[in-house]
CSV table of C-alpha atoms and ligand atoms in Angstrom, one decimal:
chain,number,residue,atom,x,y,z
P,1,MET,CA,109.8,92.8,82.4
P,2,ALA,CA,112.9,90.6,81.8
P,3,ASP,CA,111.8,87.6,79.6
P,4,GLY,CA,108.6,86.8,81.4
P,5,ILE,CA,109.7,88.0,84.9
P,6,GLU,CA,107.5,90.9,86.0
P,7,THR,CA,109.3,93.1,88.4
P,8,ARG,CA,107.8,95.6,90.8
P,9,VAL,CA,109.9,98.0,92.8
P,10,PHE,CA,109.0,99.6,96.1
P,11,ASP,CA,110.8,102.2,98.2
P,12,ASP,CA,112.0,99.9,100.9
P,13,ALA,CA,111.4,96.5,102.6
P,14,GLU,CA,108.5,97.9,104.6
P,15,ALA,CA,106.7,99.3,101.5
P,16,LEU,CA,107.4,96.0,99.7
P,17,ALA,CA,105.8,94.0,102.5
P,18,ALA,CA,102.8,96.3,102.7
P,19,ALA,CA,102.2,96.0,98.9
P,20,VAL,CA,102.4,92.2,99.0
P,21,ALA,CA,100.0,92.1,102.0
P,22,GLU,CA,97.6,94.3,100.1
P,23,GLU,CA,97.8,92.2,97.0
P,24,LEU,CA,97.4,89.0,98.9
P,25,CYS,CA,94.2,90.4,100.6
P,26,GLU,CA,92.8,91.4,97.3
P,27,LEU,CA,93.6,88.0,95.9
P,28,THR,CA,91.9,86.1,98.7
P,29,GLU,CA,88.9,88.4,98.5
P,30,ARG,CA,88.2,87.5,94.9
P,31,HIS,CA,89.2,83.9,95.1
P,32,THR,CA,86.5,81.3,95.0
P,33,ARG,CA,88.4,78.0,95.3
P,34,ILE,CA,88.5,76.6,98.8
P,35,PRO,CA,91.0,76.1,100.4
P,36,PHE,CA,93.2,78.9,99.0
P,37,THR,CA,96.6,77.3,99.3
P,38,ILE,CA,99.8,79.2,100.0
P,39,ALA,CA,103.4,77.9,100.2
P,40,LEU,CA,105.3,80.1,102.6
P,41,ALA,CA,109.0,81.1,102.4
P,42,GLY,CA,111.5,81.4,105.2
P,43,GLY,CA,114.0,84.2,105.5
P,44,SER,CA,113.8,87.8,106.8
P,45,THR,CA,111.9,89.5,104.0
P,46,PRO,CA,108.7,87.4,104.3
P,47,LYS,CA,108.7,87.7,108.1
P,48,ARG,CA,107.5,91.3,107.9
P,49,LEU,CA,104.8,90.4,105.4
P,50,TYR,CA,103.6,87.7,107.9
P,51,GLU,CA,103.5,90.2,110.7
P,52,LEU,CA,101.5,92.6,108.7
P,53,LEU,CA,99.0,90.0,107.6
P,54,ALA,CA,98.5,89.0,111.3
P,55,SER,CA,97.6,92.6,112.2
P,56,ASP,CA,94.8,95.0,111.2
P,57,PRO,CA,93.7,96.2,108.8
P,58,TYR,CA,95.0,93.1,106.8
P,59,ARG,CA,93.9,90.4,109.2
P,60,GLU,CA,90.2,91.2,109.2
P,61,ARG,CA,90.1,91.2,105.3
P,62,VAL,CA,91.1,87.6,104.8
P,63,ARG,CA,88.8,84.6,105.4
P,64,TRP,CA,91.6,82.7,107.2
P,65,LYS,CA,89.6,79.5,107.7
P,66,ASP,CA,89.6,79.1,103.9
P,67,VAL,CA,93.3,79.5,103.7
P,68,GLU,CA,95.7,76.6,104.0
P,69,PHE,CA,99.5,77.1,104.5
P,70,PHE,CA,102.3,74.9,103.3
P,71,PHE,CA,106.0,75.6,103.1
P,72,GLY,CA,108.5,75.9,100.3
P,73,ASP,CA,111.4,74.5,102.3
P,74,GLU,CA,112.5,73.7,105.8
P,75,ARG,CA,115.7,73.2,107.7
P,76,SER,CA,116.3,70.0,109.6
P,77,VAL,CA,115.4,71.4,113.0
P,78,PRO,CA,112.5,71.1,115.4
P,79,PRO,CA,109.8,73.9,115.2
P,80,ASP,CA,111.0,75.7,118.3
P,81,HIS,CA,114.5,76.1,116.9
P,82,ALA,CA,115.6,79.6,115.9
P,83,ASP,CA,116.3,78.4,112.3
P,84,SER,CA,112.9,76.8,111.8
P,85,ASN,CA,110.9,78.4,108.9
P,86,TYR,CA,107.8,77.0,110.4
P,87,GLY,CA,108.6,78.5,113.8
P,88,MET,CA,109.2,81.9,112.3
P,89,ALA,CA,105.9,81.8,110.3
P,90,LYS,CA,104.0,80.4,113.4
P,91,ARG,CA,105.1,83.2,115.6
P,92,ALA,CA,104.6,85.9,113.0
P,93,LEU,CA,101.3,84.7,111.4
P,94,LEU,CA,100.0,81.2,112.1
P,95,ASP,CA,99.5,81.7,115.8
P,96,HIS,CA,97.3,84.7,115.1
P,97,VAL,CA,94.9,83.4,112.4
P,98,PRO,CA,92.6,80.3,112.3
P,99,SER,CA,94.2,78.8,109.2
P,100,GLN,CA,95.7,75.3,108.9
P,101,GLY,CA,99.5,75.3,108.5
P,102,HIS,CA,101.3,72.2,107.5
P,103,ARG,CA,104.9,72.0,108.7
P,104,MET,CA,107.6,70.2,106.8
P,105,VAL,CA,109.0,67.8,109.3
P,106,ALA,CA,112.5,68.0,107.8
P,107,GLU,CA,114.3,66.7,110.8
P,108,GLN,CA,112.6,63.3,110.2
P,109,GLY,CA,113.2,63.6,106.4
P,110,ASP,CA,109.7,62.3,105.3
P,111,ALA,CA,109.6,64.2,102.0
P,112,ARG,CA,107.2,61.5,100.5
P,113,GLY,CA,104.8,62.2,103.4
P,114,TYR,CA,104.7,65.9,102.6
P,115,ALA,CA,104.1,65.2,98.9
P,116,ARG,CA,101.2,62.9,99.9
P,117,LEU,CA,99.8,65.7,102.0
P,118,LEU,CA,100.0,68.1,99.1
P,119,SER,CA,98.3,65.6,96.9
P,120,GLU,CA,95.5,65.0,99.4
P,121,ARG,CA,94.8,68.6,100.2
P,122,ILE,CA,95.1,70.1,96.7
P,123,ALA,CA,92.5,68.9,94.2
P,124,GLU,CA,93.6,71.1,91.2
P,125,ARG,CA,96.2,69.5,88.9
P,126,ARG,CA,98.4,70.8,86.1
P,127,ASP,CA,100.0,67.9,84.2
P,128,GLY,CA,99.2,65.7,87.1
P,129,VAL,CA,100.9,68.0,89.6
P,130,PRO,CA,99.0,69.8,92.5
P,131,VAL,CA,98.5,73.5,91.8
P,132,LEU,CA,99.3,75.8,94.7
P,133,ASP,CA,97.4,79.0,94.5
P,134,LEU,CA,100.3,81.1,95.7
P,135,VAL,CA,104.0,80.3,96.3
P,136,LEU,CA,106.1,82.9,98.1
P,137,LEU,CA,109.8,82.6,97.6
P,138,GLY,CA,113.0,84.5,98.3
P,139,ILE,CA,116.5,84.6,96.7
P,140,GLY,CA,119.7,83.9,98.6
P,141,ASP,CA,122.8,85.8,97.7
P,142,ASP,CA,124.0,82.7,95.8
P,143,GLY,CA,120.9,82.7,93.8
P,144,HIS,CA,119.2,79.8,95.7
P,145,THR,CA,115.5,79.7,96.3
P,146,ALA,CA,113.5,77.6,98.7
P,147,SER,CA,116.3,75.0,99.4
P,148,LEU,CA,117.3,74.6,95.8
P,149,PHE,CA,121.0,75.5,96.2
P,150,PRO,CA,123.5,75.8,93.4
P,151,GLY,CA,125.0,72.5,92.4
P,152,THR,CA,122.7,70.3,94.5
P,153,ALA,CA,120.7,67.3,93.3
P,154,ALA,CA,117.3,68.8,93.8
P,155,LEU,CA,117.8,71.0,90.8
P,156,ASP,CA,117.7,67.9,88.6
P,157,GLU,CA,114.5,66.5,90.1
P,158,HIS,CA,111.8,66.2,87.5
P,159,THR,CA,109.4,63.8,89.1
P,160,ARG,CA,109.1,64.2,92.8
P,161,TRP,CA,107.4,67.3,94.2
P,162,VAL,CA,109.3,67.3,97.5
P,163,VAL,CA,112.8,66.0,98.3
P,164,MET,CA,115.4,66.0,101.1
P,165,ASN,CA,118.2,67.9,99.5
P,166,ASP,CA,121.9,67.6,100.5
P,167,VAL,CA,123.2,71.1,101.0
P,168,PRO,CA,127.0,70.8,101.4
P,169,GLN,CA,127.3,74.6,101.6
P,170,HIS,CA,125.5,74.4,104.9
P,171,HIS,CA,126.7,70.9,105.9
P,172,THR,CA,123.1,69.8,106.2
P,173,GLN,CA,120.0,68.4,104.5
P,174,ARG,CA,116.9,70.5,103.9
P,175,MET,CA,113.4,69.6,102.7
P,176,THR,CA,112.3,71.5,99.7
P,177,LEU,CA,109.6,71.8,97.0
P,178,THR,CA,111.1,71.1,93.6
P,179,TYR,CA,110.7,72.8,90.2
P,180,PRO,CA,107.8,70.5,89.0
P,181,ILE,CA,105.5,71.7,91.8
P,182,LEU,CA,106.8,75.3,91.9
P,183,ASN,CA,106.2,75.7,88.2
P,184,ALA,CA,102.8,74.1,88.3
P,185,ALA,CA,101.6,76.9,90.7
P,186,GLU,CA,99.0,79.5,89.8
P,187,ARG,CA,101.3,82.3,90.9
P,188,VAL,CA,104.8,82.7,92.3
P,189,TRP,CA,105.8,85.9,94.1
P,190,VAL,CA,109.5,86.3,94.9
P,191,LEU,CA,110.2,88.8,97.7
P,192,ILE,CA,113.7,90.4,97.5
P,193,ALA,CA,114.9,93.2,99.7
P,194,GLY,CA,118.2,94.8,100.7
P,195,ALA,CA,121.5,95.9,99.1
P,196,GLY,CA,122.9,92.4,99.8
P,197,LYS,CA,120.8,91.2,96.9
P,198,THR,CA,121.6,93.9,94.3
P,199,ALA,CA,124.4,92.1,92.5
P,200,MET,CA,122.5,88.8,92.3
P,201,VAL,CA,119.3,90.4,91.1
P,202,ALA,CA,121.2,92.3,88.4
P,203,GLU,CA,123.0,89.1,87.3
P,204,CYS,CA,119.7,87.1,87.3
P,205,LEU,CA,117.7,89.6,85.3
P,206,ALA,CA,120.5,90.0,82.7
P,207,ALA,CA,120.8,86.2,82.4
P,208,ALA,CA,117.0,85.9,82.1
P,209,ALA,CA,117.0,88.4,79.2
P,210,ARG,CA,119.5,86.1,77.5
P,211,HIS,CA,117.3,83.0,78.2
P,212,GLU,CA,120.1,81.6,80.4
P,213,THR,CA,119.5,80.0,83.8
P,214,PRO,CA,122.7,80.0,85.7
P,215,ARG,CA,121.1,80.3,89.1
P,216,PRO,CA,118.5,78.1,90.8
P,217,ILE,CA,115.9,80.9,91.1
P,218,LEU,CA,115.9,81.2,87.3
P,219,GLY,CA,114.5,77.6,87.1
P,220,VAL,CA,111.3,79.0,88.7
P,221,ARG,CA,109.2,79.7,85.6
P,222,PRO,CA,105.5,78.8,86.1
P,223,THR,CA,104.3,76.9,83.0
P,224,ALA,CA,100.9,78.7,83.0
P,225,GLY,CA,100.9,80.8,86.1
P,226,GLU,CA,102.1,84.3,87.0
P,227,LEU,CA,105.6,85.2,88.1
P,228,VAL,CA,106.4,88.5,89.9
P,229,TRP,CA,109.6,89.6,91.6
P,230,PHE,CA,108.8,92.2,94.3
P,231,LEU,CA,111.9,94.2,94.9
P,232,ASP,CA,112.8,97.1,97.1
P,233,LYS,CA,114.9,99.9,95.5
P,234,ALA,CA,118.1,98.6,97.2
P,235,ALA,CA,117.8,95.1,95.7
P,236,ALA,CA,116.8,96.6,92.3
P,237,GLY,CA,119.9,98.8,92.4
P,238,ARG,CA,118.1,102.1,92.2
T,1,LIG,C1,115.3,79.6,103.7
T,1,LIG,C2,114.5,80.3,102.6
T,1,LIG,C3,115.4,80.8,101.5
T,1,LIG,C4,115.2,82.3,101.5
T,1,LIG,C5,116.3,83.1,100.9
T,1,LIG,C6,116.2,84.6,101.1
T,1,LIG,O1,114.8,78.8,104.3
T,1,LIG,O2,116.4,80.1,103.9
T,1,LIG,O3,113.3,79.7,102.2
T,1,LIG,O4,115.2,80.3,100.3
T,1,LIG,O5,114.0,82.6,100.9
T,1,LIG,O6,117.5,82.6,101.5
T,1,LIG,O7,116.1,84.9,102.4
T,1,LIG,P1,116.0,86.4,103.0
T,1,LIG,O8,114.6,86.8,102.7
T,1,LIG,O9,116.3,86.2,104.4
T,1,LIG,O10,117.0,87.1,102.3
């Protein structure tokens, strides 16, 4: 535990995905609020989790009609584009279960519309902000999470729950949830695998222990909810 960040380490990316799938099944089994709302992450690590959830024995354990999916961020591309987070999640999971999934239409830039949707679909509030039951996130090798990139305007957003963020590093704009809604969540699980993440994980955990927040991921600190970083041994540097 580094200053409020619970870390759990698994042998490899496959074991990590299986552990998160198991935990997610147990969570939905005991959960009573309907819908159970989940914000999905893009990237390679969650993809394996989505594939597992879409296959037995996990798939048959979840009441998928009671689950509603949102997204943490999206690239400015249509859903059939190879870079689309929605497209990846659709192929890996959403096509195989009867849940509703709400795409961020980032290529049209309607962040306000997505915030409205969150407001309409989620009744629970924390300080006036919709409470997602579960947010899945990843970490980029620059410490970004969702599309909260270092040095970008979205890091300073304290009011809006969803914004279009200029990301000069990638010469693009992306739609992203912001800290206010991420930190209002009931639980945030950060999935981190691979040796490419070792240095960033070590830097972030050391900074967290000093109560410093030099990287965007460190701004994710749920005010009342749970925060767990799921790591494989490579990312944890073991
Ligand atoms: C995205 C993601 C992003 C991702 C990290 C980690 O759209 O790119 O939402 O924030 O989670 O870059 O990605 P990997 O799991 O592929 O390392």
